[in-house]
């Protein structure tokens, strides 16, 4: 399983990519840029594109965050210039009505012929609340409660029509079978939605659910509703432990763990030799990276400004900062600083190290490492960060052929739907399934 | 000014169009259908496409309403297969956050190179409330209060960045000028939005605002914020009176009435002779049209079921039905029935007449009528309903050439933006304008 995470002019840890002559200065708002990258990934038989998102910015946000296209508007345009690659968009359950989420994702799913995916997020940036009329961001319990309920409502709405609801028989003049339209009548803790949705299912039944939270609540949400889990991993041990944990949670919930794919994100650095790749890496993490890492360290703490502290004093006591933002990340940083007794400078240096790619070297070295991680059970696939096109091409044109030779990457698409390519079954419409129960009961009498 | 209102398998009054062999049974959810119609309209140099919408359906809804693509997802896909035609999507202010509206419309505007338009609606179907967690639809005052405030917030967010906020100077390493990013800090009756928006302005500055309300509140909203007003008209007198009214309201608000374009919707019926066109019209309004008109009569009254009444008894007393739906339409029907003492059957027949196109005849007759209406001041342009492609082609290939000869329709696009083609100025960014004030003050000292 191969995903391509598309950035324009540079996400976190990629601030300098916009300086590349290969990247237009307005790449993040240029649909031609995204279409070209999508076609590049599709030519390399990637399973999907992945578009991250946020709805809160400050003047200090990374370049790509300052000014970018909304994910689903973007992916819809990409859909009609591609034919096989999956299209996964990030949409938050904290600041979208489930009815609108269901409609927009189902529309993308039909426009793309069954290639849509939804990366379900609950929104980490606490400041987002201010853009949606709230004085404070939802607390953790409310965020994840809403997320789970929202996914269930959206999935319920996606089944509003059974697959044979529209006979469209012009000879008999029968367009619609009204018995195959179903309202939802959902009444829950966070949402009340009557339904039905005004759109039918796509060839893959329902969009694929991606999930990316790392907290206990996030892992449970992923294990409960996720078809694929987007994550980050720094070491093979950490990756294996995370995947084992997700699989165990899914199994405990009665799900087949093989249908919950764990997909960490990496940006491989490929050069002619291992030494050249390491030199490229040093360039990337050098320069102004400390200053930027200091700014980005603030994000999990609600964009806390760390520049006011003495870098060589112990890591400051931040109290409850981060409780309404990226809590798990914030707590991990606090814990690290406390247990190792680190200064602020050491914490920043640690965060720079944490962004380092474990896949750095010649094409063969990178292919070997990916194989080693995969065989150790570290992942079911990877999401590759796409910045400079020629760097991405080194991965697609040099690393992938080696993985293909070893039977670890596809040579052709299996299907025209995202579920088909990921080997995930088409979920049966719940109303069609319910209709079958009495028949089965009769048959066994 | 020429707009094309795209339906798939038939909107209100178009129930039978899906039976045409030219229309795929799944046209309303087939992006290829919309792209082909958009290209057909663009070849005829139409100013814009217009996509209507609703978020509430029942099994009795018109075919096209039962199952269709969400407007902006649809238009984004159309944007990358067209180059000049404007893309106007209907989005309600009652059930969308202004921050999301602003982002999605601005994304479409950038993807299309400055061709986006927003048809601002406050939602007529009262049942929509149930899909968004509300027991009851907003009352009229709240709906229009929200609509006006929402448009102002969205327009404020669209100006988050001044046009020179992104120098993108790779040589000097300057991506962004932080002094050109502006939060909104809006605190109003219905919305609180801090901002800024995370997307820059398009070549046309801001999307074009369309508005379609016919009530006093709707007309005031259109006169206040509308660049173009979508309406319906049955007679030339009614159309002239509506346009005069909108222009007077706009002038009273200090706006230039020539920058508020009135654009009624029509579906011309063109045949070789006037007699043949009238025969086609009789077919369209014949058949099952009474039964369907009876159902559709219920819509302004919250999909009230009129089939339970005696058709030949006086029009029933409906009390407050319609007060939270399409109030102006519902009141007009009640008033008509009361003042003329009509039976239910007569009201239905009247509604069938009201859907009749005033433009029925040979190409020359239709061109003559359009010219007569235009010269009488009935409209600034028309929105043409697009159903069967060959019928639309009779308008584009036979009527338009006559109008072009007379200088009443364009032979070439003036611009690649919607504002450019409509002759509307690019609105100056409010922060850039504010920045100029002190300079002017100094200059006049």
Coordinates of C-alpha atoms in Angstrom, one line a residue, chain B:
Chain B
X1 CA -25.6 37.9 -19.9
X2 CA -26.4 34.2 -20.4
X3 CA -26.5 31.5 -17.8
X4 CA -27.2 27.8 -18.2
X5 CA -29.0 26.1 -15.3
X6 CA -27.9 22.5 -15.4
X7 CA -30.2 19.7 -14.4
X8 CA -29.6 16.0 -14.8
X9 CA -32.7 13.8 -14.9
X10 CA -35.2 16.6 -14.4
X11 CA -36.0 19.3 -11.9
X12 CA -39.4 20.8 -11.0
X13 CA -41.6 20.8 -14.1
X14 CA -39.1 18.6 -16.0
X15 CA -40.1 15.2 -14.6
X16 CA -40.2 13.5 -18.0
X17 CA -36.9 14.7 -19.4
X18 CA -35.1 11.7 -18.0
X19 CA -37.0 9.5 -20.5
X20 CA -35.2 11.2 -23.4
X21 CA -32.7 8.9 -25.0
X22 CA -30.2 11.7 -24.9
X23 CA -30.1 11.9 -21.1
X24 CA -28.4 9.1 -19.2
X25 CA -30.5 7.7 -16.4
X26 CA -27.8 8.6 -13.9
X27 CA -27.1 12.1 -15.4
X28 CA -27.6 13.8 -12.1
X29 CA -24.7 11.9 -10.5
X30 CA -22.5 11.6 -13.7
X31 CA -19.8 14.2 -13.8
X32 CA -19.3 13.5 -17.5
X33 CA -22.8 14.7 -18.1
X34 CA -22.1 18.0 -16.4
X35 CA -18.7 18.5 -18.1
X36 CA -20.3 17.9 -21.5
X37 CA -23.1 20.4 -20.9
X38 CA -20.6 22.9 -19.5
X39 CA -18.5 22.6 -22.6
X40 CA -21.7 22.9 -24.8
X41 CA -22.6 26.2 -23.0
X42 CA -19.0 27.4 -23.1
X43 CA -18.8 26.8 -26.9
X44 CA -21.9 29.0 -27.1
X45 CA -20.1 31.7 -25.0
X46 CA -22.4 31.5 -22.0
X47 CA -21.4 33.6 -19.0
X48 CA -22.0 31.0 -16.4
X49 CA -23.4 27.7 -15.3
X50 CA -25.8 27.7 -12.5
X51 CA -26.2 24.7 -10.1
X52 CA -29.3 24.8 -7.9
X53 CA -29.5 22.7 -4.7
X54 CA -31.5 21.4 -1.7
X55 CA -30.6 19.3 1.3
X56 CA -34.0 17.8 2.1
X57 CA -35.8 15.2 0.1
X58 CA -38.6 12.7 0.4
X59 CA -39.6 9.8 -1.8
X60 CA -41.8 12.3 -3.7
X61 CA -39.0 14.7 -4.6
X62 CA -38.4 15.4 -8.3
X63 CA -36.0 12.9 -9.9
X64 CA -33.1 15.2 -10.0
X65 CA -33.5 16.1 -6.3
X66 CA -33.5 12.5 -5.1
X67 CA -29.9 11.9 -6.1
X68 CA -27.4 14.4 -7.2
X69 CA -23.9 15.8 -6.7
X70 CA -23.1 18.5 -4.2
X71 CA -22.7 21.8 -6.2
X72 CA -19.2 22.8 -5.3
X73 CA -17.7 19.3 -5.6
X74 CA -19.4 19.2 -9.0
X75 CA -18.2 22.6 -10.1
X76 CA -14.6 22.0 -9.1
X77 CA -14.5 19.0 -11.5
X78 CA -16.1 21.1 -14.2
X79 CA -13.6 23.9 -13.6
X80 CA -10.7 21.8 -14.8
X81 CA -12.4 20.9 -18.1
X82 CA -13.5 24.4 -19.0
X83 CA -11.6 27.7 -19.5
X84 CA -13.9 30.7 -19.6
X85 CA -17.4 29.9 -18.4
X86 CA -18.4 31.1 -14.9
X87 CA -19.3 28.5 -12.2
X88 CA -22.1 29.5 -9.9
X89 CA -23.0 27.1 -7.0
X90 CA -25.9 27.3 -4.6
X91 CA -24.9 27.1 -0.9
X92 CA -27.1 27.9 2.0
X93 CA -26.1 30.2 4.8
X94 CA -28.6 28.5 7.1
X95 CA -26.6 25.2 7.4
X96 CA -23.0 26.1 6.6
X97 CA -20.4 27.8 8.7
X98 CA -19.2 31.0 7.0
X99 CA -15.6 29.9 7.4
X100 CA -16.2 26.8 5.4
X101 CA -18.3 28.7 2.8
X102 CA -15.5 31.2 2.4
X103 CA -12.8 28.5 2.0
X104 CA -14.7 26.3 -0.4
X105 CA -15.8 29.2 -2.7
X106 CA -12.3 30.8 -2.6
X107 CA -10.8 27.4 -3.5
X108 CA -13.2 27.0 -6.5
X109 CA -12.3 30.6 -7.5
X110 CA -8.6 29.8 -7.6
X111 CA -9.0 26.4 -9.2
X112 CA -11.0 28.1 -12.0
X113 CA -8.8 31.1 -12.4
X114 CA -11.4 33.5 -11.2
X115 CA -14.7 32.1 -12.4
X116 CA -16.6 31.2 -9.2
X117 CA -20.0 32.6 -8.2
X118 CA -22.0 31.9 -5.1
X119 CA -25.8 31.7 -5.2
X120 CA -26.6 32.7 -1.6
X121 CA -29.8 31.0 -0.3
X122 CA -31.3 30.9 3.1
X123 CA -33.0 27.5 2.5
X124 CA -36.7 27.3 1.8
X125 CA -37.4 23.6 2.6
X126 CA -38.3 23.7 6.3
X127 CA -37.6 19.9 6.6
X128 CA -33.9 20.7 6.0
X129 CA -33.6 21.6 9.7
X130 CA -33.9 17.9 10.7
X131 CA -30.8 17.1 8.8
X132 CA -28.8 19.6 10.8
X133 CA -29.8 18.9 14.4
X134 CA -32.7 21.4 14.6
X135 CA -36.2 20.5 15.5
X136 CA -37.5 23.5 13.6
X137 CA -36.2 25.6 10.6
X138 CA -35.0 29.1 11.5
X139 CA -37.8 31.7 11.2
X140 CA -37.7 34.2 8.4
X141 CA -35.9 37.0 10.4
X142 CA -33.2 34.6 11.6
X143 CA -32.7 33.1 8.1
X144 CA -32.2 36.5 6.4
X145 CA -30.3 37.9 9.3
X146 CA -27.9 35.0 9.1
X147 CA -27.7 35.3 5.3
X148 CA -26.7 38.9 5.3
X149 CA -24.2 38.5 8.2
X150 CA -22.8 35.3 6.6
X151 CA -22.2 37.1 3.2
X152 CA -20.4 39.9 5.0
X153 CA -18.3 37.5 7.1
X154 CA -17.4 35.5 4.0
X155 CA -16.5 38.6 2.0
X156 CA -14.4 39.8 5.0
X157 CA -12.6 36.5 5.1
X158 CA -11.9 36.6 1.3
X159 CA -9.9 39.8 2.0
X160 CA -7.7 38.1 4.6
X161 CA -4.7 38.5 2.3
X162 CA -3.9 41.6 0.3
X163 CA -3.0 41.0 -3.3
X164 CA 0.8 41.4 -2.7
X165 CA 0.9 39.3 0.5
X166 CA 3.0 36.6 -1.2
X167 CA 6.1 38.0 -2.9
X168 CA 7.4 34.4 -3.4
X169 CA 10.8 35.8 -4.1
X170 CA 13.1 32.8 -4.3
X171 CA 16.2 34.9 -4.7
X172 CA 15.7 36.9 -1.6
X173 CA 14.0 33.9 0.2
X174 CA 10.9 36.0 0.9
X175 CA 7.7 33.9 0.6
X176 CA 5.3 35.9 2.7
X177 CA 4.7 39.5 3.9
X178 CA 3.2 39.0 7.3
X179 CA 1.9 42.6 7.4
X180 CA -0.5 41.7 4.5
X181 CA -2.4 39.0 6.4
X182 CA -5.4 40.3 8.3
X183 CA -7.7 38.6 10.9
X184 CA -11.4 39.4 10.7
X185 CA -12.3 39.4 14.5
X186 CA -16.0 39.5 13.6
X187 CA -18.5 39.4 16.5
X188 CA -22.1 39.6 15.3
X189 CA -25.6 38.5 16.1
X190 CA -25.3 35.1 14.5
X191 CA -21.6 34.5 14.0
X192 CA -18.2 35.0 15.7
X193 CA -15.3 34.4 13.4
X194 CA -11.7 35.4 14.2
X195 CA -9.9 34.5 10.9
X196 CA -7.8 35.0 8.9
X197 CA -8.8 32.7 6.0
X198 CA -6.0 30.4 4.8
X199 CA -6.4 31.3 1.1
X200 CA -5.6 34.2 -1.1
X201 CA -7.8 36.1 -3.5
X202 CA -8.3 35.0 -7.1
X203 CA -7.8 37.1 -10.3
X204 CA -11.4 38.4 -10.0
X205 CA -10.8 39.4 -6.4
X206 CA -13.8 37.7 -4.9
X207 CA -16.5 35.3 -6.2
X208 CA -19.6 36.9 -7.8
X209 CA -22.6 37.0 -5.4
X210 CA -25.9 35.7 -6.8
X211 CA -29.1 35.9 -4.8
X212 CA -32.5 34.4 -5.5
X213 CA -35.0 35.4 -2.8
X214 CA -38.3 36.9 -3.8
X215 CA -39.6 38.1 -0.4
X216 CA -39.1 41.6 0.8
X217 CA -36.2 40.2 2.9
X218 CA -34.8 38.4 -0.1
X219 CA -35.0 41.4 -2.3
X220 CA -33.3 43.6 0.3
X221 CA -30.6 41.0 0.7
X222 CA -30.1 40.9 -3.1
X223 CA -30.1 44.7 -3.4
X224 CA -27.6 44.9 -0.5
X225 CA -25.0 42.2 -1.5
X226 CA -26.0 40.8 -4.9
X227 CA -24.0 41.2 -8.0
X228 CA -26.7 39.3 -9.9
X229 CA -30.3 38.3 -9.0
X230 CA -31.8 35.0 -10.1
X231 CA -35.5 35.2 -10.4
X232 CA -38.6 33.8 -12.2
X233 CA -40.9 35.8 -14.4
X234 CA -44.1 34.9 -16.2
X235 CA -45.0 38.1 -17.9
X236 CA -43.0 41.0 -19.2
X237 CA -44.8 43.5 -16.9
X238 CA -44.0 41.4 -13.8
X239 CA -40.3 41.1 -14.9
X240 CA -40.0 44.8 -15.5
X241 CA -41.6 45.6 -12.1
X242 CA -39.2 43.2 -10.3
X243 CA -36.1 44.6 -12.0
X244 CA -37.2 48.2 -11.3
X245 CA -37.8 47.3 -7.7
X246 CA -34.4 45.7 -7.2
X247 CA -32.7 48.6 -8.9
X248 CA -34.6 51.1 -6.7
X249 CA -33.7 49.2 -3.6
X250 CA -30.0 49.1 -4.7
X251 CA -30.0 52.8 -5.5
X252 CA -31.6 53.6 -2.1
X253 CA -28.7 51.8 -0.5
X254 CA -26.2 53.9 -2.4
X255 CA -25.3 51.2 -4.9
X256 CA -25.0 51.7 -8.7
X257 CA -28.1 49.8 -10.0
X258 CA -26.2 48.9 -13.2
X259 CA -24.0 46.7 -11.1
X260 CA -27.0 44.6 -9.9
X261 CA -27.9 42.4 -12.8
X262 CA -31.3 40.8 -12.9
X263 CA -31.4 37.4 -14.5
X264 CA -34.6 35.4 -14.7
X265 CA -34.7 31.7 -15.5
X266 CA -36.4 30.5 -18.7
X267 CA -36.5 27.3 -20.7
X268 CA -37.1 28.4 -24.3
X269 CA -38.9 25.9 -26.5
X270 CA -37.6 26.2 -30.0
X271 CA -38.9 24.4 -33.1
X272 CA -39.0 24.9 -36.9
X273 CA -42.3 26.8 -36.7
X274 CA -44.3 28.5 -33.9
X275 CA -47.0 25.8 -34.3
X276 CA -44.5 23.0 -33.8
X277 CA -43.1 24.7 -30.7
X278 CA -46.6 25.0 -29.2
X279 CA -47.2 21.3 -29.9
X280 CA -44.0 20.4 -28.1
X281 CA -45.1 22.6 -25.2
X282 CA -48.5 20.8 -25.1
X283 CA -46.7 17.5 -24.8
X284 CA -44.5 18.8 -22.0
X285 CA -47.4 20.0 -19.9
X286 CA -49.7 17.1 -20.7
X287 CA -49.6 13.5 -19.5
X288 CA -48.9 13.1 -15.8
X289 CA -48.2 16.8 -15.2
X290 CA -51.3 17.4 -13.1
X291 CA -50.4 14.7 -10.6
X292 CA -46.9 16.0 -10.4
X293 CA -48.0 19.6 -10.1
X294 CA -50.2 18.6 -7.2
X295 CA -47.2 17.1 -5.4
X296 CA -45.0 20.1 -6.1
X297 CA -47.6 22.5 -4.9
X298 CA -46.9 21.1 -1.5
X299 CA -43.3 22.2 -1.5
X300 CA -43.7 25.9 -0.4
X301 CA -46.0 24.5 2.4
X302 CA -43.3 22.2 3.8
X303 CA -44.2 19.4 1.3
X304 CA -47.8 19.5 2.4
X305 CA -49.8 16.6 1.0
X306 CA -52.6 18.1 -1.1
X307 CA -53.7 14.7 -2.5
X308 CA -56.0 14.2 0.6
X309 CA -58.3 17.1 -0.4
X310 CA -61.3 17.2 -2.8
X311 CA -59.9 18.8 -6.0
X312 CA -63.1 20.6 -6.7
X313 CA -63.7 22.0 -3.2
X314 CA -62.4 25.5 -2.4
X315 CA -58.6 25.7 -1.8
X316 CA -58.1 24.3 1.8
X317 CA -57.3 26.6 4.7
X318 CA -53.7 25.7 5.6
X319 CA -53.3 27.9 8.7
X320 CA -49.7 28.7 9.2
X321 CA -48.3 26.0 6.8
X322 CA -45.5 27.5 4.9
X323 CA -44.4 30.0 7.5
X324 CA -41.1 28.3 8.0
X325 CA -40.7 27.2 4.3
X326 CA -41.0 29.2 1.1
X327 CA -43.1 31.8 2.8
X328 CA -43.5 34.3 -0.1
X329 CA -44.5 31.5 -2.5
X330 CA -46.9 30.0 0.0
X331 CA -48.5 33.4 0.7
X332 CA -48.9 34.2 -3.0
X333 CA -50.7 30.9 -3.6
X334 CA -53.0 31.4 -0.5
X335 CA -53.7 35.0 -1.7
X336 CA -54.4 33.9 -5.3
X337 CA -56.9 31.2 -4.1
X338 CA -58.6 33.6 -1.7
X339 CA -59.0 36.6 -3.9
X340 CA -60.1 34.6 -7.0
X341 CA -62.1 32.1 -4.9
X342 CA -60.3 29.1 -6.6
X343 CA -60.7 25.4 -6.1
X344 CA -57.7 23.2 -5.4
X345 CA -57.9 22.0 -9.1
X346 CA -57.8 25.6 -10.4
X347 CA -54.8 26.4 -8.2
X348 CA -52.9 23.4 -9.6
X349 CA -53.8 24.4 -13.1
X350 CA -52.6 27.9 -12.4
X351 CA -49.3 26.5 -11.2
X352 CA -48.9 24.5 -14.4
X353 CA -49.5 27.7 -16.4
X354 CA -47.0 29.5 -14.2
X355 CA -44.3 27.1 -15.3
X356 CA -45.0 27.8 -19.0
X357 CA -42.1 29.4 -20.8
X358 CA -42.8 32.8 -22.4
X359 CA -40.3 31.9 -25.1
X360 CA -42.0 29.3 -27.3
X361 CA -41.7 29.4 -31.1
X362 CA -39.4 29.3 -34.1
X363 CA -35.9 30.6 -33.5
X364 CA -36.8 34.0 -34.9
X365 CA -39.9 34.3 -32.7
X366 CA -37.9 33.4 -29.6
X367 CA -35.2 35.8 -30.5
X368 CA -37.8 38.5 -31.1
X369 CA -39.4 37.9 -27.8
X370 CA -36.1 37.9 -25.9
X371 CA -35.2 41.2 -27.6
X372 CA -38.6 42.7 -26.8
X373 CA -38.3 41.7 -23.1
X374 CA -34.7 43.0 -22.9
X375 CA -35.5 46.3 -24.5
X376 CA -38.5 46.8 -22.2
X377 CA -36.1 46.5 -19.2
X378 CA -37.3 43.0 -18.1
X379 CA -33.8 41.7 -17.5
X380 CA -30.1 42.1 -17.9
X381 CA -29.7 38.6 -19.1
X382 CA -31.4 35.2 -18.8
X383 CA -30.6 31.8 -17.2
X384 CA -31.6 29.1 -19.7
X385 CA -32.7 25.8 -18.2
X386 CA -30.7 22.9 -19.8
X387 CA -32.4 19.6 -20.1
X388 CA -32.3 17.6 -23.3
X389 CA -29.0 18.5 -25.1
X390 CA -30.5 18.7 -28.6
X391 CA -33.2 21.1 -27.3
X392 CA -30.5 23.3 -25.7
X393 CA -28.6 23.1 -29.0
X394 CA -31.6 24.6 -30.8
X395 CA -31.3 27.6 -28.6
X396 CA -27.5 27.9 -28.9
X397 CA -27.3 27.1 -32.6
X398 CA -30.4 28.8 -33.9
X399 CA -31.6 31.5 -31.5
X400 CA -28.2 32.8 -30.4
X401 CA -26.9 33.5 -33.9
X402 CA -29.9 35.8 -34.5
X403 CA -29.2 37.6 -31.2
X404 CA -25.5 37.9 -32.1
X405 CA -26.4 39.5 -35.4
X406 CA -28.4 42.1 -33.5
X407 CA -25.6 42.7 -31.1
X408 CA -27.5 41.2 -28.2
X409 CA -25.2 38.2 -27.5
X410 CA -21.4 37.9 -27.4
X411 CA -19.4 36.3 -30.2
X412 CA -16.3 36.0 -28.0
X413 CA -15.5 36.1 -24.2
X414 CA -14.2 39.4 -23.0
X415 CA -12.2 37.9 -20.2
X416 CA -11.2 34.6 -18.4
X417 CA -13.0 35.7 -15.2
X418 CA -16.7 35.8 -14.4
X419 CA -16.5 39.4 -13.2
X420 CA -14.7 40.3 -16.4
X421 CA -17.4 38.8 -18.6
X422 CA -20.2 40.3 -16.6
X423 CA -18.6 43.7 -16.7
X424 CA -18.4 43.8 -12.9
X425 CA -15.3 45.5 -11.4
X426 CA -12.8 43.6 -9.2
X427 CA -13.6 44.7 -5.6
X428 CA -10.6 46.3 -4.0
X429 CA -9.2 44.5 -0.9
X430 CA -10.6 46.4 2.1
X431 CA -7.2 46.4 3.9
X432 CA -5.4 47.7 0.8
X433 CA -8.0 50.4 0.5
X434 CA -7.7 51.4 4.2
X435 CA -3.9 51.6 3.8
X436 CA -4.4 54.2 1.1
X437 CA -6.5 56.6 3.2
X438 CA -3.6 58.2 5.2
X439 CA -1.7 58.8 1.9
X440 CA -4.7 60.5 0.4
X441 CA -5.2 62.6 3.5
X442 CA -1.5 63.7 3.4
X443 CA -1.8 64.5 -0.3
X444 CA -4.7 66.9 0.3
X445 CA -3.1 68.7 3.2

